[in-house]
Coordinates of C-alpha atoms (C1' of nucleotides) in Angstrom, one line a residue:
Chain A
X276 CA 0.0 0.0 0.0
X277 CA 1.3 2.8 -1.3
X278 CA 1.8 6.3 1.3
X279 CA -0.4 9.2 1.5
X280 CA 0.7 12.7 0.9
X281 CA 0.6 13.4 4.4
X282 CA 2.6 10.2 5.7
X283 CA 5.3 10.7 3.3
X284 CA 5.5 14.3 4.7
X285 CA 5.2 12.9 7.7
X286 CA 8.8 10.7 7.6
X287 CA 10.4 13.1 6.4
X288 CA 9.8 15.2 9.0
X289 CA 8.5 18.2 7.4
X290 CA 5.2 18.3 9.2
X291 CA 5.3 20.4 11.8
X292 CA 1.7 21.1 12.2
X293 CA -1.5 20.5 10.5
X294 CA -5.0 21.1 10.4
X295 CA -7.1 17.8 11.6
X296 CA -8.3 16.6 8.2
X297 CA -5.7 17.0 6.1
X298 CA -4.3 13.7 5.7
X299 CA -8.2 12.4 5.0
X300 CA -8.9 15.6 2.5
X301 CA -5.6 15.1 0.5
X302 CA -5.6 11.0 0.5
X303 CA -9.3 11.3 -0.9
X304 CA -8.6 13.4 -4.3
X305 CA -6.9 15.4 -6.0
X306 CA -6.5 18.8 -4.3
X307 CA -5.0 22.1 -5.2
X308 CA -2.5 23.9 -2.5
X309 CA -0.7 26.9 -2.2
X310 CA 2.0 28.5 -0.7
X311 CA 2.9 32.2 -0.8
X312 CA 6.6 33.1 -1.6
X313 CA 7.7 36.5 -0.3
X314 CA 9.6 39.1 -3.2
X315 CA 11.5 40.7 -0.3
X316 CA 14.5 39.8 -2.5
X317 CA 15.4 39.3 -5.9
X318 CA 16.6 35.9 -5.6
X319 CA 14.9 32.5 -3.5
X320 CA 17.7 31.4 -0.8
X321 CA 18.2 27.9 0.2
X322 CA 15.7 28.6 3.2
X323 CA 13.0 28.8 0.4
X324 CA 13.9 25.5 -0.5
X325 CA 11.7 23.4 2.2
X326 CA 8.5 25.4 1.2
X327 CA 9.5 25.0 -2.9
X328 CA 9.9 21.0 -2.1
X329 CA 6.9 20.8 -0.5
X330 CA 4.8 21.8 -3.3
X331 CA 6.4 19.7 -6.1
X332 CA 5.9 16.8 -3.5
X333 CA 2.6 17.5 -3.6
X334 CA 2.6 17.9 -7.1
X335 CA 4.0 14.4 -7.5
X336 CA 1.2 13.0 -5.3
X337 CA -1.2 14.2 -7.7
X338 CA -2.3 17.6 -6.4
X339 CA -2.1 20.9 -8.2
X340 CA 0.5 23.3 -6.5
X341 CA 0.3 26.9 -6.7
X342 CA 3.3 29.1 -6.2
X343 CA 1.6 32.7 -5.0
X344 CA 4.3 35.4 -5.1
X345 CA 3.5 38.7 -3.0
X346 CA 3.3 40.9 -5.1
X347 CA 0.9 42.8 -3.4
X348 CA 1.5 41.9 0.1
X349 CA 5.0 42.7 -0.7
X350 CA 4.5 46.0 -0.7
X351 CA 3.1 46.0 3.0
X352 CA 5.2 43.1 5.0
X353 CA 4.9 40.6 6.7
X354 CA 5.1 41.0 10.9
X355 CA 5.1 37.1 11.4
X356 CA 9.0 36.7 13.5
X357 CA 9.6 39.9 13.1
X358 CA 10.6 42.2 15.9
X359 CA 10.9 45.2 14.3
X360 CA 8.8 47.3 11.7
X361 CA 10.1 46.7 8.4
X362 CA 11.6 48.1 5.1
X363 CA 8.8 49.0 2.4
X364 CA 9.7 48.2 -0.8
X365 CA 9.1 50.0 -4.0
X366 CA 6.6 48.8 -6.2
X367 CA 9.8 48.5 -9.0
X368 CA 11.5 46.7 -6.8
X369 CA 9.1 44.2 -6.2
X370 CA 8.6 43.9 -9.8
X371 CA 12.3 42.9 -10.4
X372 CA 12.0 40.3 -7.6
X373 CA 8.8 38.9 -8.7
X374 CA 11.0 37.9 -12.3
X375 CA 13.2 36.4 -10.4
X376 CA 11.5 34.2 -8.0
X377 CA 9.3 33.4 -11.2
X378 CA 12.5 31.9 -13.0
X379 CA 13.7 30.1 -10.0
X380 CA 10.5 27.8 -9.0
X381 CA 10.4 27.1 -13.0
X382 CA 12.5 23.5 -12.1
X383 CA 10.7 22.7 -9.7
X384 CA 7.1 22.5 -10.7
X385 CA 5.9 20.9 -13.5
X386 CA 3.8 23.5 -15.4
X387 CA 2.8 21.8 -18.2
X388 CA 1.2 18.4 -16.7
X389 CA -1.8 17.4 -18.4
X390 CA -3.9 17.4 -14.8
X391 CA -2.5 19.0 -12.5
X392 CA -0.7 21.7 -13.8
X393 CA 1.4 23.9 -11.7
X394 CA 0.0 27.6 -11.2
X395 CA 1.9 30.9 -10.7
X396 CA -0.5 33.8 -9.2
X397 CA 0.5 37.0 -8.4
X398 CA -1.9 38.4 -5.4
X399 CA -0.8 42.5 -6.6
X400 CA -3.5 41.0 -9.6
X401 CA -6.5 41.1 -7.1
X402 CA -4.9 43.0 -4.1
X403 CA -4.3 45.6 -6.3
X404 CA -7.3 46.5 -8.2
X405 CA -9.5 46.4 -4.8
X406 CA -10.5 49.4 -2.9
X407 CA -10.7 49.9 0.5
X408 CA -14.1 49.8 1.2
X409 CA -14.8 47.1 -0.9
X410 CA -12.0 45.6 1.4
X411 CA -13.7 46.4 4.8
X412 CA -17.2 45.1 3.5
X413 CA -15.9 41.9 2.3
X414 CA -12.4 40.9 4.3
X415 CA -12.2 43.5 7.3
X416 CA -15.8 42.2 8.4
X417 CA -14.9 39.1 9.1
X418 CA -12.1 39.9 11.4
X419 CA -13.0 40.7 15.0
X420 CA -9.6 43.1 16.4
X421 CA -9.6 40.7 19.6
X422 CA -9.1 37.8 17.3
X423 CA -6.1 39.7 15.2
X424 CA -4.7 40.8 18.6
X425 CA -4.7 37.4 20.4
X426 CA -2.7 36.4 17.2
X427 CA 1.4 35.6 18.2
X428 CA 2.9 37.6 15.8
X429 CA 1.1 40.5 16.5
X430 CA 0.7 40.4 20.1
X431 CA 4.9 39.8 20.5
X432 CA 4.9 43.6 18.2
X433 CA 2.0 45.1 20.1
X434 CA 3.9 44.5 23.4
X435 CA 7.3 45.7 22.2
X436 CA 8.3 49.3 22.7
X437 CA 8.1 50.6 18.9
X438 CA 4.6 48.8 18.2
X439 CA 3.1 47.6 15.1
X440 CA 1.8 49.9 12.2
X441 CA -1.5 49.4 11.5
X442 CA -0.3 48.6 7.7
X443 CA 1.5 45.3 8.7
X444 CA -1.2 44.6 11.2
X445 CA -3.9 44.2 8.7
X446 CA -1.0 42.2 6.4
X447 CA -2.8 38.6 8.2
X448 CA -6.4 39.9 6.7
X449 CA -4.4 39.9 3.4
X450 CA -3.0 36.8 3.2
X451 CA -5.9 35.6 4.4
X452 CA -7.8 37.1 1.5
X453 CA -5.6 35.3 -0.9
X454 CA -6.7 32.1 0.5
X455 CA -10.0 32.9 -0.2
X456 CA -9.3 34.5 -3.6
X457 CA -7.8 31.2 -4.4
X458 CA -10.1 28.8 -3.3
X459 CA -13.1 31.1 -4.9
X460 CA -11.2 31.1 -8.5
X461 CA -9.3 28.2 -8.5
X462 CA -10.7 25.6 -6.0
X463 CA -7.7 26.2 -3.7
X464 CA -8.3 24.6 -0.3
X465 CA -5.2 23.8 0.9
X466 CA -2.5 26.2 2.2
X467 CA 1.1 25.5 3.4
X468 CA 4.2 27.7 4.6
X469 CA 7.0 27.7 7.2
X470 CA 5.9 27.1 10.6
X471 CA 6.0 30.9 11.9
X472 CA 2.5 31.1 9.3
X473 CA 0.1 29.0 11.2
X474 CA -1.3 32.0 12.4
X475 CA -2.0 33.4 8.9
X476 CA -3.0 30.0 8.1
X477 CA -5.4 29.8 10.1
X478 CA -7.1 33.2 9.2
X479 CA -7.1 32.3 6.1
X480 CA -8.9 29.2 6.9
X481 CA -11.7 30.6 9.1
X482 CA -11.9 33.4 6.4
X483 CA -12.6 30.8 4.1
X484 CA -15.3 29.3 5.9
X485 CA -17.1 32.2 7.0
X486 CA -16.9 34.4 3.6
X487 CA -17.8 30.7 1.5
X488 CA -18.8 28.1 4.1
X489 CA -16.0 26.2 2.5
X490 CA -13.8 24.0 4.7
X491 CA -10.2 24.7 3.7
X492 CA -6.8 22.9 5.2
X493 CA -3.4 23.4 6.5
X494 CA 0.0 22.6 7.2
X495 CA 3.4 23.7 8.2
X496 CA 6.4 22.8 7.9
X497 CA 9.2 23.1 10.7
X498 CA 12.3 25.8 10.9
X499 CA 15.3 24.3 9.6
X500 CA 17.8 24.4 12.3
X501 CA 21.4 23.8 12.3
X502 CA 22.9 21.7 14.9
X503 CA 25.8 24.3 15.5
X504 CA 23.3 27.0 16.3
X505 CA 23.8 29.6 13.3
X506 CA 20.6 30.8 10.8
X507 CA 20.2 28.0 8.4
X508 CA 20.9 28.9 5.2
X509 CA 23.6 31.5 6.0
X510 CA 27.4 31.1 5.8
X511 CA 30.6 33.4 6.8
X512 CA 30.4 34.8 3.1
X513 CA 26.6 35.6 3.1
X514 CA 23.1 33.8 2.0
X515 CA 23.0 30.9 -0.2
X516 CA 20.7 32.3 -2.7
X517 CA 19.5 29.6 -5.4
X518 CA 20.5 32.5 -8.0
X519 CA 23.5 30.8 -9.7
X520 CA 24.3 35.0 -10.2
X521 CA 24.3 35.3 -6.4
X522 CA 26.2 32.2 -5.0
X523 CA 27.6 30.3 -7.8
X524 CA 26.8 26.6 -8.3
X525 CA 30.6 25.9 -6.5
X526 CA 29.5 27.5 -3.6
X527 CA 26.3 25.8 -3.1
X528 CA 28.1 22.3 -3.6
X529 CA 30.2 23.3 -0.7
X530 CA 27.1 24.7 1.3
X531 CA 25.7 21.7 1.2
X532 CA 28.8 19.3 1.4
X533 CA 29.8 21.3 4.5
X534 CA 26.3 19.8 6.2
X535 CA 27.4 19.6 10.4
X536 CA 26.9 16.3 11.0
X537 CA 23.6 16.1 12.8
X538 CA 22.1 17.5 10.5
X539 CA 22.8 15.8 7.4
X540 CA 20.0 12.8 7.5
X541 CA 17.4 15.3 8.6
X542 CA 18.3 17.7 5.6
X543 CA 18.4 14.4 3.1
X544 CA 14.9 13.6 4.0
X545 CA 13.7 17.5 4.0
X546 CA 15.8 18.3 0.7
X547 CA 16.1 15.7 -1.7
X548 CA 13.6 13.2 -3.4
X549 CA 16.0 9.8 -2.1
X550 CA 13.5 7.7 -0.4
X551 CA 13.4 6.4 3.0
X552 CA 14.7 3.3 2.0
X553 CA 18.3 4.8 0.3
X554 CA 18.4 7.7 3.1
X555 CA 18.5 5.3 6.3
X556 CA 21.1 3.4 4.2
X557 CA 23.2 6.4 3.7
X558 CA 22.3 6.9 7.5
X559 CA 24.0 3.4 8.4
X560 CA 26.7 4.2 6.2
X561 CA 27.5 8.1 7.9
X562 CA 27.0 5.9 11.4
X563 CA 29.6 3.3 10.2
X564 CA 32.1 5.4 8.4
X565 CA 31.5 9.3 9.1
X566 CA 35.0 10.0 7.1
X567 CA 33.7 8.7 4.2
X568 CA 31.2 11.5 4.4
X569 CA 29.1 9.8 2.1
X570 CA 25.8 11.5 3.0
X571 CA 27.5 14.8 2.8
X572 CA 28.7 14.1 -1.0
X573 CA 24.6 12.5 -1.9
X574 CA 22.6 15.6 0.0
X575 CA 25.5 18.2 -1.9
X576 CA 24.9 16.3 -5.2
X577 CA 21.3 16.0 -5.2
X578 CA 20.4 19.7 -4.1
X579 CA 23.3 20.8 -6.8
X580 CA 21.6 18.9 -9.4
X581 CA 18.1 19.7 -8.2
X582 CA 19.0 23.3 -8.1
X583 CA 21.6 24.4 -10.9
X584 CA 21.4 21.1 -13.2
X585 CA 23.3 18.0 -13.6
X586 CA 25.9 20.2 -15.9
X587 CA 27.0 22.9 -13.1
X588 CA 26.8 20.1 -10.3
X589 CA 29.6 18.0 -12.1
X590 CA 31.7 20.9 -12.6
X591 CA 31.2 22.0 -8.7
X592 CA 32.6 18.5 -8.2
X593 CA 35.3 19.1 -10.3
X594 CA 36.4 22.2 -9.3
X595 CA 36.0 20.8 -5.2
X596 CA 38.7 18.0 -6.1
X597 CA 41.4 20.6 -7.8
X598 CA 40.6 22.6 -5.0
X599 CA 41.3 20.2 -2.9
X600 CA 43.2 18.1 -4.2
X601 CA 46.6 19.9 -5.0
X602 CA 48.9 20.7 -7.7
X603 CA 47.7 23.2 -9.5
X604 CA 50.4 23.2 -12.4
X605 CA 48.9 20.2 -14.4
X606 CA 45.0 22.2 -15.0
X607 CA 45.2 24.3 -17.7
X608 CA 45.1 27.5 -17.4
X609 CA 41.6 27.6 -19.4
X610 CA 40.1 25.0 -16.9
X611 CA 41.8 27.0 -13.7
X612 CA 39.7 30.0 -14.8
X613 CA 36.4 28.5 -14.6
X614 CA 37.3 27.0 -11.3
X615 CA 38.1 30.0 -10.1
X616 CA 35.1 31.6 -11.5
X617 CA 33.7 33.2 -8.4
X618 CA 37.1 33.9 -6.3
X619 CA 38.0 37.1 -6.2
X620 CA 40.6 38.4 -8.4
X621 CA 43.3 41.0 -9.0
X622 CA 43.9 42.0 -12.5
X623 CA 48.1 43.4 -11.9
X624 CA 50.4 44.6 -15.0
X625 CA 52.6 42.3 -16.6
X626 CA 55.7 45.0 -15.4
X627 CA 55.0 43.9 -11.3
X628 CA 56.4 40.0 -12.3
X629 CA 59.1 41.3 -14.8
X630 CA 62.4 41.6 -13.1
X631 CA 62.6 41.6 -9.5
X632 CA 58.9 41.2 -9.1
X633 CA 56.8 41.7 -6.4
X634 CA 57.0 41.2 -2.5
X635 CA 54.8 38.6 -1.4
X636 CA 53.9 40.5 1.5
X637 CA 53.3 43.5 -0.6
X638 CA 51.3 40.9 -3.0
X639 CA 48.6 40.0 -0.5
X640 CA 48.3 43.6 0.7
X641 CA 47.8 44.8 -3.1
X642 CA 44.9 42.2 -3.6
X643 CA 43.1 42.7 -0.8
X644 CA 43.8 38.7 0.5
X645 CA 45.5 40.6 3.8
X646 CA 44.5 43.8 5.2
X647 CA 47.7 45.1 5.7
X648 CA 51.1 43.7 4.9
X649 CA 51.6 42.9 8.7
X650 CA 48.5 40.5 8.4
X651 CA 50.1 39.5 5.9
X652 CA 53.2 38.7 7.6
X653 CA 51.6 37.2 10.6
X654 CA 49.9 35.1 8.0
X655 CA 53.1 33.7 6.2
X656 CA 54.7 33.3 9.8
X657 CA 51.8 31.2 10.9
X658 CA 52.4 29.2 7.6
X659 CA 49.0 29.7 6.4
X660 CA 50.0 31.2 2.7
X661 CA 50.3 29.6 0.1
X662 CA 50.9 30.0 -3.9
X663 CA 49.5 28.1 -6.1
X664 CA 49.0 25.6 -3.9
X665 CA 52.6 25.5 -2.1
X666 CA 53.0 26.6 1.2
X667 CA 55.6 29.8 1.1
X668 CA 57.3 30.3 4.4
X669 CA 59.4 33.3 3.7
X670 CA 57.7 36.6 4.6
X671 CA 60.9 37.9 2.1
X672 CA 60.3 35.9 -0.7
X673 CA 59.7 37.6 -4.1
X674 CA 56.9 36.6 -7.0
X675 CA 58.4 37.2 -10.1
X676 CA 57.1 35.3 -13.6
X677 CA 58.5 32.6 -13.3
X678 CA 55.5 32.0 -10.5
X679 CA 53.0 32.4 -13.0
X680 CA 50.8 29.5 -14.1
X681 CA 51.8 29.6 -18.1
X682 CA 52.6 33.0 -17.9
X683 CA 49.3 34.6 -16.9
X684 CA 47.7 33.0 -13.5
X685 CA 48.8 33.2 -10.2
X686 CA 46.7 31.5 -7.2
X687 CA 46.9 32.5 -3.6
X688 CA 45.5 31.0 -0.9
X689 CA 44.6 31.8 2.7
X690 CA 44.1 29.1 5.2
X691 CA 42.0 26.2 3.3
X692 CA 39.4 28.1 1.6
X693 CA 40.3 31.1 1.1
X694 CA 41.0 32.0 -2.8
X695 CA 42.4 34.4 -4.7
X696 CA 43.3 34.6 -8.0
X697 CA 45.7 37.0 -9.8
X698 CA 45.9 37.5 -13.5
X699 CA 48.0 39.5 -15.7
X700 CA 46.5 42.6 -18.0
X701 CA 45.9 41.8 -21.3
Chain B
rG316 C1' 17.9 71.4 35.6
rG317 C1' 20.4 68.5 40.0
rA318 C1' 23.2 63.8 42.1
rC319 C1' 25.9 59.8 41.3
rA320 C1' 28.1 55.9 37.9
rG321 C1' 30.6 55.3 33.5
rG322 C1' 32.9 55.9 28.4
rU323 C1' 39.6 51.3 27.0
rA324 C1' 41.1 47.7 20.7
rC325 C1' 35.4 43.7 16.8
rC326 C1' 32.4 42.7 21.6
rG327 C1' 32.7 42.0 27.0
rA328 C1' 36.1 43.5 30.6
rA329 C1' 41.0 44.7 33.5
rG330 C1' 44.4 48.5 34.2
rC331 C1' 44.2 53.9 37.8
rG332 C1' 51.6 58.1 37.0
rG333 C1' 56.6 54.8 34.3
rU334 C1' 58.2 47.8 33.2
rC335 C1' 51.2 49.5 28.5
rA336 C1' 50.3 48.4 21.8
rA337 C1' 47.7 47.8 27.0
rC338 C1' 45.9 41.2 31.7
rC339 C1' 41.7 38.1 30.7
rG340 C1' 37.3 36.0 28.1
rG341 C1' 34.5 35.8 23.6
rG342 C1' 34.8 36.5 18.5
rC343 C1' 37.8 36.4 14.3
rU344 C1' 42.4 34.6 11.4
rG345 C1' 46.0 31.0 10.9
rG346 C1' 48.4 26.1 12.4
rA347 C1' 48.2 20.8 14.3
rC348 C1' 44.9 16.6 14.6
rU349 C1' 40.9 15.0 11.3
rG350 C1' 36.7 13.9 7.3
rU351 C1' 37.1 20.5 3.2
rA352 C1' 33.6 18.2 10.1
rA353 C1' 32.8 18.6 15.5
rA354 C1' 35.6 18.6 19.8
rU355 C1' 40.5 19.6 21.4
rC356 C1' 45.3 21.9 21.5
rC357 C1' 48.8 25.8 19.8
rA358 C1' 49.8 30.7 17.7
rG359 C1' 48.2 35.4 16.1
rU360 C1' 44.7 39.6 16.5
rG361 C1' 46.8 48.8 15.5
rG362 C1' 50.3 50.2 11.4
rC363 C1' 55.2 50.1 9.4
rU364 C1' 61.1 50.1 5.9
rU365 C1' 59.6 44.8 12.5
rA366 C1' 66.1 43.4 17.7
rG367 C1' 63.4 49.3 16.2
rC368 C1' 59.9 53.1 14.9
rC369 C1' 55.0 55.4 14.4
rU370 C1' 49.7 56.1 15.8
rU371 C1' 46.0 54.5 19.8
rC372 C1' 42.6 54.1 25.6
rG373 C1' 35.1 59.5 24.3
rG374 C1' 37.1 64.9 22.5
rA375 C1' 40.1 69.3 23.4
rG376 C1' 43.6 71.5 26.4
rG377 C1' 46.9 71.3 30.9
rU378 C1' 50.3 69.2 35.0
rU379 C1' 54.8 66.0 34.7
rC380 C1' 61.3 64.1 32.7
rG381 C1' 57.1 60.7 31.7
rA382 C1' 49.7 60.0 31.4
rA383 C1' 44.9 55.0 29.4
rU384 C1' 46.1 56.5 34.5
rC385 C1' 46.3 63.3 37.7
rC386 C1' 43.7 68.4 36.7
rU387 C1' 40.2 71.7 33.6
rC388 C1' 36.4 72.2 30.0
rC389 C1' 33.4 69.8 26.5
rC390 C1' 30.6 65.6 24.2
rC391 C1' 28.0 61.0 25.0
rU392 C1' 25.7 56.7 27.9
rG393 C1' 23.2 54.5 32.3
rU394 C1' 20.7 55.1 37.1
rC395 C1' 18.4 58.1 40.6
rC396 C1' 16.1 63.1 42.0
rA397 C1' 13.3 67.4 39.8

RNA sequence: GGACAGGUACCGAAGCGGUCAACCGGGCUGGACUGUAAAUCCAGUGGCUUAGCCUUCGGAGGUUCGAAUCCUCCCCUGUCCA
């Protein structure tokens, strides 16, 4: 017997809360859902990921998934875990996120199926258009203030010192709206999110039922935490945004290859499509032989490939195992540059390699890889510099061409992972 | 407006006339170990032409051979009183 929707969410541990009936009211037919994705940003981070899986699971369990962008609540914000009042964003700017968002769920949802097509709906389309009184009548009416107030997320910002504006404390009769925009004009009944939008959830739900006596459903998934305490999803150098633009397909390899421990099986059954079967093998495997770190190298493959395509995912691999691996002199020069793709470089004139050269104290100053040329010293002391590849000892030594990777490429390196790349002008 | 308390490097926090570029902890950066991990251990953490020199301890002056340390004024923060 084959799993409902809601079991298999259910193993994977993505259910973190749920309406009564849901498992009944999606294991009986084929439903439509819908989460809302916010355009705070121009590009989806890895955080979006969870929410983005959950609907193509859905979508491969028969039901139609439909990915709502904000356009329109965009522009007002959402006070769920929030602390403080924040940032409007232009309308333009939403815009420009809206494209982008748009491009990134593309993979993941199957837009052309013959019966269950996925949707994209844009709330500015109906928010928009609708006026304020027509608002109060039809939305606002249904919404007594005690309700709204005994609501979490806005009794944590009504108690807090700055308050709440009233714009982002009508944001929940919004969202709610949209649920029962969606269910009126496209049979929509089901709504899912990220656990901190139960509360929205549920007035969407009860708007639902008392604007169309229509029962409607929902669930949430949990927060993805991160067994060594940091913000999931966020790294020394920044967000891991699925926008190959923003973190290139290398970095997201390593993201996810860098997995703590703990948290690798939870984020294979969360991230990937493996089944249970293959993950608690790859479970007894990380048990048996952590070095191996073959759960790492499956979760980093699959969300690479997922993500960015089985074409960038190989090269990520590639790249990791130069990287990693060594000598640098045997990769071409042509090969080193895509490697190196996203390291920052130094573009220097030929004339600093000709004759005496340059410092390399001076060398990691001028490109930024050092602050100052006594970090730079301390650096080369502590024996954590290194030239393409070699470790260089001597805080007097002196770069000249014949450094130069075929005359044009010269690699530095700080610590393990930290690149930098310095060419000659053309 | 008045009375205290206090402002020290990325953060917290010592120092209270010379031996202070400034104890210590955290963070951060390296190194060792390892699995491109965690934990642990070690080193470094103002700049430089580095056995030395230069610029720092809220700001500006002053006392002194010598000040982060004492004095004056100013600015800011916290608490209490109005």
């Amino acid at each position: 017997m084959s799993k409902t929707i809601f079991e298999e969410l259910s193993w994977r541990g993505l259910v973190y809360d749920a309406t009564p009936e849901f498992d009944a009211w999606t294991a009986s037919g084929s439903r439509t859902a819908y989460i809302g994705f916010d355009p705070t940003a121009s590009s989806l981070h890895v955080g979006s990921l969870l929410p983005i899986m959950g609907l193509a699971r859905m979508q491969r369990f028969g039901h139609r998934p439909v990915a709502l962008v904000g356009g329109g609540t965009g522009l007002i914000g959402d006070p769920s875990g929030k602390t403080a009042e924040r940032q409007m964003l232009t309308r333009d700017a939403v815009e420009e996120n809206l494209r982008g968002i748009q491009t990134q769920l593309e993979p993941f949802l199957d837009f052309g199926a013959v019966s269950n097509a996925a949707l994209m709906v844009n709330n500015l389309d109906w928010l928009g258009p609708m006026g304020l009184v027509e608002f109060l009548r039809d939305v606002g009416k249904h919404f007594t203030v005690n309700y709204m107030l005994a609501k979490e997320s806005v009794k944590r910002r009504v108690q807090s010192e700055d308050g709440i504006s009233y714009t982002e404390f009508t944001y929940m009769m919004l969202q709610a709206y949209d649920f029962l925009e969606l269910s009126r004009t496209h049979d929509c009944d089901i709504q899912m999110g990220g656990s901190d939008q139960w509360g929205n959830i549920m007035a969407g739900i009860d708007l639902v039922r008392k604007a169309s006596s229509r029962k409607a459903h929902g669930l949430v998934f949990p927060l993805v935490t991160n067994a060594s305490g940091t913000k999931f999803g966020k790294t020394e150098s920044g967000t891991i945004w699925l926008d190959p633009e923003r973190t290139s397909p290398y970095r997201f390899y390593q993201f996810w290859l860098n997995t703590d421990d703990r948290d690798v099986v939870p984020y294979l059954k969360y991230f990937t499509w493996l089944s249970e079967d293959a993950i608690s093998e790859l479970s007894d495997i990380h048990e048996a032989q952590p070095g191996r770190r073959e759960a790492h190298r499956v979760l980093a493959r699959e969300v690479t490939a997922l993500v960015h395509g089985e074409a960038e995912r190989d090269q990520a691999e590639e790249a990791a195992a130069v990287l990693f691996g060594g000598a640098l002199d045997k990769v071409p020069v042509k090969d080193l540059r895509d490697i190196f793709d996203d390291v920052p470089s130094t573009v220097l004139p030929r004339e600093a390699f000709s004759g005496d050269g340059t410092g390399i104290l001076e060398l990691c100053e001028r490109t930024g890889l050092t602050a100052s040329r006594g970090e730079a010293r301390r650096l080369v002391r502590a024996g954590g510099l290194f030239v393409n590849n070699e470790r260089q000892g001597d805080e007097q030594a002196v770069i000249t061409a014949s450094h130069l990777i075929e005359g044009e490429l010269l690699v530095l390196r700080k610590g393990k992972k930290s690149y930098h790349l310095v060419q000659i002008e053309a």
